[in-house]
PDB file of C-alpha atoms in Angstrom:
ATOM      1  CA  MET A   1     109.709  97.263  94.316  1.00 50.00           C
ATOM      2  CA  THR A   2     107.839  98.921  97.160  1.00 56.00           C
ATOM      3  CA  SER A   3     104.865 101.051  96.249  1.00 57.00           C
ATOM      4  CA  MET A   4     106.553 104.302  97.376  1.00 57.00           C
ATOM      5  CA  LYS A   5     109.625 103.595  95.238  1.00 54.00           C
ATOM      6  CA  LYS A   6     107.400 102.603  92.332  1.00 57.00           C
ATOM      7  CA  LEU A   7     105.380 105.769  92.881  1.00 60.00           C
ATOM      8  CA  LEU A   8     108.504 107.935  92.737  1.00 59.00           C
ATOM      9  CA  VAL A   9     109.910 106.219  89.652  1.00 53.00           C
ATOM     10  CA  VAL A  10     106.679 106.482  87.681  1.00 53.00           C
ATOM     11  CA  ALA A  11     106.028 110.023  88.868  1.00 56.00           C
ATOM     12  CA  ALA A  12     109.559 111.111  87.960  1.00 51.00           C
ATOM     13  CA  ILE A  13     109.147 109.684  84.489  1.00 48.00           C
ATOM     14  CA  ALA A  14     105.796 111.424  84.105  1.00 47.00           C
ATOM     15  CA  VAL A  15     107.262 114.749  85.222  1.00 45.00           C
ATOM     16  CA  GLY A  16     110.167 114.299  82.818  1.00 43.00           C
ATOM     17  CA  ILE A  17     107.779 113.632  79.981  1.00 39.00           C
ATOM     18  CA  THR A  18     105.625 116.615  80.967  1.00 41.00           C
ATOM     19  CA  ALA A  19     108.667 118.878  81.168  1.00 43.00           C
ATOM     20  CA  CYS A  20     109.799 117.778  77.715  1.00 40.00           C
ATOM     21  CA  ALA A  21     106.319 118.147  76.255  1.00 41.00           C
ATOM     22  CA  ASP A  22     106.059 121.713  77.548  1.00 42.00           C
ATOM     23  CA  LYS A  23     109.191 122.713  75.616  1.00 41.00           C
ATOM     24  CA  ASP A  24     107.943 121.630  72.193  1.00 43.00           C
ATOM     25  CA  GLU A  25     104.329 121.402  71.142  1.00 42.00           C
ATOM     26  CA  THR A  26     105.156 119.212  68.127  1.00 39.00           C
ATOM     27  CA  PRO A  27     103.287 115.901  68.420  1.00 39.00           C
ATOM     28  CA  PRO A  28     105.640 113.110  69.559  1.00 39.00           C
ATOM     29  CA  GLU A  29     105.125 111.117  66.375  1.00 38.00           C
ATOM     30  CA  LEU A  30     106.525 114.056  64.365  1.00 36.00           C
ATOM     31  CA  GLN A  31     109.537 114.681  66.580  1.00 37.00           C
ATOM     32  CA  GLU A  32     112.899 113.085  65.988  1.00 39.00           C
ATOM     33  CA  SER A  33     114.235 110.998  68.808  1.00 35.00           C
ATOM     34  CA  ALA A  34     115.517 113.242  71.584  1.00 36.00           C
ATOM     35  CA  VAL A  35     117.849 110.551  72.874  1.00 37.00           C
ATOM     36  CA  PRO A  36     121.210 110.578  71.087  1.00 35.00           C
ATOM     37  CA  THR A  37     122.431 107.321  69.651  1.00 36.00           C
ATOM     38  CA  VAL A  38     125.390 106.153  71.685  1.00 38.00           C
ATOM     39  CA  GLY A  39     127.627 103.185  71.046  1.00 39.00           C
ATOM     40  CA  ALA A  40     127.587 100.301  73.512  1.00 42.00           C
ATOM     41  CA  SER A  41     131.098 101.136  74.702  1.00 42.00           C
ATOM     42  CA  SER A  42     130.230 104.757  75.493  1.00 43.00           C
ATOM     43  CA  SER A  43     130.252 105.948  79.069  1.00 50.00           C
ATOM     44  CA  ALA A  44     127.758 108.740  78.415  1.00 51.00           C
ATOM     45  CA  PRO A  45     125.119 108.932  81.164  1.00 51.00           C
ATOM     46  CA  ALA A  46     121.516 108.164  80.334  1.00 53.00           C
ATOM     47  CA  PRO A  47     119.272 111.244  80.045  1.00 56.00           C
ATOM     48  CA  THR A  48     117.183 110.127  83.044  1.00 56.00           C
ATOM     49  CA  ASP A  49     120.319 110.048  85.227  1.00 77.00           C
ATOM     50  CA  GLU A  50     120.705 113.803  84.814  1.00 88.00           C
ATOM     51  CA  PHE A  51     117.038 114.401  85.631  1.00 84.00           C
ATOM     52  CA  GLY A  52     117.215 112.119  88.665  1.00 85.00           C
ATOM     53  CA  GLU A  53     120.349 113.872  89.870  1.00 90.00           C
ATOM     54  CA  MET A  54     118.661 117.239  89.449  1.00 90.00           C
ATOM     55  CA  MET A  55     115.654 116.031  91.460  1.00 88.00           C
ATOM     56  CA  ASN A  56     117.928 114.679  94.186  1.00 91.00           C
ATOM     57  CA  GLU A  57     119.967 117.887  94.448  1.00 93.00           C
ATOM     58  CA  GLY A  58     116.820 120.008  94.607  1.00 91.00           C
ATOM     59  CA  ALA A  59     115.335 117.804  97.309  1.00 93.00           C
ATOM     60  CA  GLN A  60     118.538 117.906  99.354  1.00 94.00           C
ATOM     61  CA  ALA A  61     118.625 121.717  99.211  1.00 94.00           C
ATOM     62  CA  GLN A  62     114.977 121.954 100.266  1.00 95.00           C
ATOM     63  CA  ILE A  63     115.529 119.525 103.143  1.00 95.00           C
ATOM     64  CA  GLN A  64     118.372 121.692 104.448  1.00 96.00           C
ATOM     65  CA  GLN A  65     116.001 124.666 104.563  1.00 96.00           C
ATOM     66  CA  ARG A  66     113.359 122.841 106.660  1.00 95.00           C
ATOM     67  CA  PRO A  67     114.977 119.723 108.162  1.00 96.00           C
ATOM     68  CA  GLU A  68     112.477 119.086 110.972  1.00 98.00           C
ATOM     69  CA  GLU A  69     109.450 119.556 108.745  1.00 97.00           C
ATOM     70  CA  ALA A  70     111.007 117.361 106.043  1.00 97.00           C
ATOM     71  CA  ALA A  71     111.624 114.599 108.592  1.00 97.00           C
ATOM     72  CA  GLN A  72     108.005 114.856 109.740  1.00 98.00           C
ATOM     73  CA  LEU A  73     106.834 114.657 106.118  1.00 97.00           C
ATOM     74  CA  ALA A  74     108.757 111.404 105.652  1.00 97.00           C
ATOM     75  CA  ALA A  75     107.275 110.031 108.873  1.00 98.00           C
ATOM     76  CA  ASP A  76     103.785 111.006 107.713  1.00 98.00           C
ATOM     77  CA  PHE A  77     104.301 109.338 104.321  1.00 96.00           C
ATOM     78  CA  ALA A  78     105.555 106.217 106.088  1.00 96.00           C
ATOM     79  CA  SER A  79     102.430 106.214 108.238  1.00 97.00           C
ATOM     80  CA  ILE A  80     100.211 106.580 105.167  1.00 96.00           C
ATOM     81  CA  THR A  81     101.976 103.974 103.022  1.00 93.00           C
ATOM     82  CA  GLY A  82     103.043 101.537 105.731  1.00 94.00           C
ATOM     83  CA  GLU A  83     106.570 101.561 104.309  1.00 93.00           C
ATOM     84  CA  GLN A  84     109.844 103.171 105.267  1.00 94.00           C
ATOM     85  CA  VAL A  85     110.174 106.477 103.406  1.00 94.00           C
ATOM     86  CA  THR A  86     113.390 108.476 103.298  1.00 96.00           C
ATOM     87  CA  VAL A  87     113.356 112.218 103.774  1.00 97.00           C
ATOM     88  CA  VAL A  88     114.717 112.655 100.235  1.00 96.00           C
ATOM     89  CA  ALA A  89     112.019 110.415  98.726  1.00 95.00           C
ATOM     90  CA  ALA A  90     109.303 112.294 100.609  1.00 96.00           C
ATOM     91  CA  GLN A  91     110.672 115.636  99.433  1.00 97.00           C
ATOM     92  CA  GLN A  92     110.868 114.420  95.831  1.00 96.00           C
ATOM     93  CA  MET A  93     107.309 113.109  95.992  1.00 95.00           C
ATOM     94  CA  SER A  94     106.093 116.450  97.310  1.00 96.00           C
ATOM     95  CA  ASN A  95     107.920 118.260  94.517  1.00 96.00           C
ATOM     96  CA  ILE A  96     106.334 115.992  91.914  1.00 94.00           C
ATOM     97  CA  VAL A  97     102.830 116.392  93.350  1.00 96.00           C
ATOM     98  CA  CYS A  98     103.187 120.170  93.447  1.00 95.00           C
ATOM     99  CA  LEU A  99     104.523 120.332  89.904  1.00 94.00           C
ATOM    100  CA  ASP A 100     101.556 118.270  88.747  1.00 95.00           C
ATOM    101  CA  MET A 101      99.221 120.548  90.724  1.00 95.00           C
ATOM    102  CA  GLU A 102     100.718 123.628  89.036  1.00 94.00           C
ATOM    103  CA  ASN A 103     100.172 122.045  85.608  1.00 93.00           C
ATOM    104  CA  ALA A 104      96.628 120.820  86.342  1.00 91.00           C
ATOM    105  CA  GLN A 105      93.795 122.628  84.640  1.00 84.00           C
ATOM    106  CA  GLY A 106      90.638 123.850  86.361  1.00 79.00           C
ATOM    107  CA  PRO A 107      89.101 123.112  89.726  1.00 86.00           C
ATOM    108  CA  GLY A 108      89.548 119.736  91.363  1.00 90.00           C
ATOM    109  CA  ALA A 109      93.271 119.563  90.603  1.00 93.00           C
ATOM    110  CA  LEU A 110      94.121 117.541  93.709  1.00 94.00           C
ATOM    111  CA  GLY A 111      91.599 114.854  92.812  1.00 94.00           C
ATOM    112  CA  ALA A 112      92.767 114.739  89.203  1.00 94.00           C
ATOM    113  CA  VAL A 113      96.454 114.599  90.161  1.00 95.00           C
ATOM    114  CA  SER A 114      95.829 111.934  92.810  1.00 95.00           C
ATOM    115  CA  ALA A 115      93.752 109.795  90.451  1.00 95.00           C
ATOM    116  CA  ALA A 116      96.308 110.015  87.645  1.00 94.00           C
ATOM    117  CA  MET A 117      99.216 109.167  89.927  1.00 94.00           C
ATOM    118  CA  ALA A 118      97.292 106.287  91.503  1.00 95.00           C
ATOM    119  CA  THR A 119      96.549 104.864  88.059  1.00 94.00           C
ATOM    120  CA  GLU A 120     100.156 105.264  86.892  1.00 92.00           C
ATOM    121  CA  THR A 121     101.603 103.604  89.976  1.00 89.00           C
ATOM    122  CA  GLY A 122      99.024 100.999  90.873  1.00 91.00           C
ATOM    123  CA  VAL A 123      98.662 102.546  94.337  1.00 92.00           C
ATOM    124  CA  SER A 124      95.129 102.879  95.702  1.00 95.00           C
ATOM    125  CA  ALA A 125      93.420 106.170  94.945  1.00 95.00           C
ATOM    126  CA  GLU A 126      92.726 106.631  98.657  1.00 96.00           C
ATOM    127  CA  MET A 127      96.401 106.238  99.564  1.00 96.00           C
ATOM    128  CA  MET A 128      97.549 108.526  96.758  1.00 96.00           C
ATOM    129  CA  THR A 129      95.022 111.171  97.774  1.00 96.00           C
ATOM    130  CA  ARG A 130      96.327 111.103 101.353  1.00 97.00           C
ATOM    131  CA  VAL A 131      99.941 111.345 100.114  1.00 97.00           C
ATOM    132  CA  ALA A 132      99.047 114.199  97.743  1.00 96.00           C
ATOM    133  CA  GLU A 133      97.092 116.093 100.416  1.00 97.00           C
ATOM    134  CA  ARG A 134     100.044 115.877 102.797  1.00 98.00           C
ATOM    135  CA  ALA A 135     102.500 116.851 100.041  1.00 97.00           C
ATOM    136  CA  VAL A 136     100.450 119.912  99.133  1.00 96.00           C
ATOM    137  CA  ALA A 137     100.085 120.961 102.783  1.00 97.00           C
ATOM    138  CA  TYR A 138     103.854 120.722 103.212  1.00 97.00           C
ATOM    139  CA  ARG A 139     105.244 121.955  99.894  1.00 96.00           C
ATOM    140  CA  CYS A 140     102.653 124.071  98.074  1.00 95.00           C
ATOM    141  CA  PRO A 141      99.763 125.041 100.380  1.00 95.00           C
ATOM    142  CA  GLU A 142      98.825 127.880  98.023  1.00 94.00           C
ATOM    143  CA  LEU A 143      97.659 125.233  95.527  1.00 93.00           C
ATOM    144  CA  ALA A 144      95.345 123.478  98.014  1.00 88.00           C
ATOM    145  CA  THR A 145      92.315 125.401  96.754  1.00 85.00           C
ATOM    146  CA  LYS A 146      93.065 124.804  93.081  1.00 78.00           C
TER     147      LYS A 146
END
């Protein structure tokens, strides 16, 4: 798996966990399983499929609003990572970075978000910082000073 794909998968999982944690402050060990038990023959979609679909739809809508800038973002990410990056993947990454920035506490949020994402994905901290800086500049410039 390429590092950008790995980065998106791990970041999406982290955002999903964060979103769930924000809804209920009960410690995870005291919560009942949120995933329904489904028989092997069931065709029910996995919970992460719905989240992934929601992320994809949101990214597609945002790309339609700023197609040229979104294409440039993907090109910039490709330059940073040395890998091919789709416009949708770049948009999703920017959304994830900005969501993490919004949830970060105190000053130095960009450094904290970059370091955490680099650790989670195995990507170098320098690369993740460059990706996060570009994502913030594109998607949530108001959070750049946080």
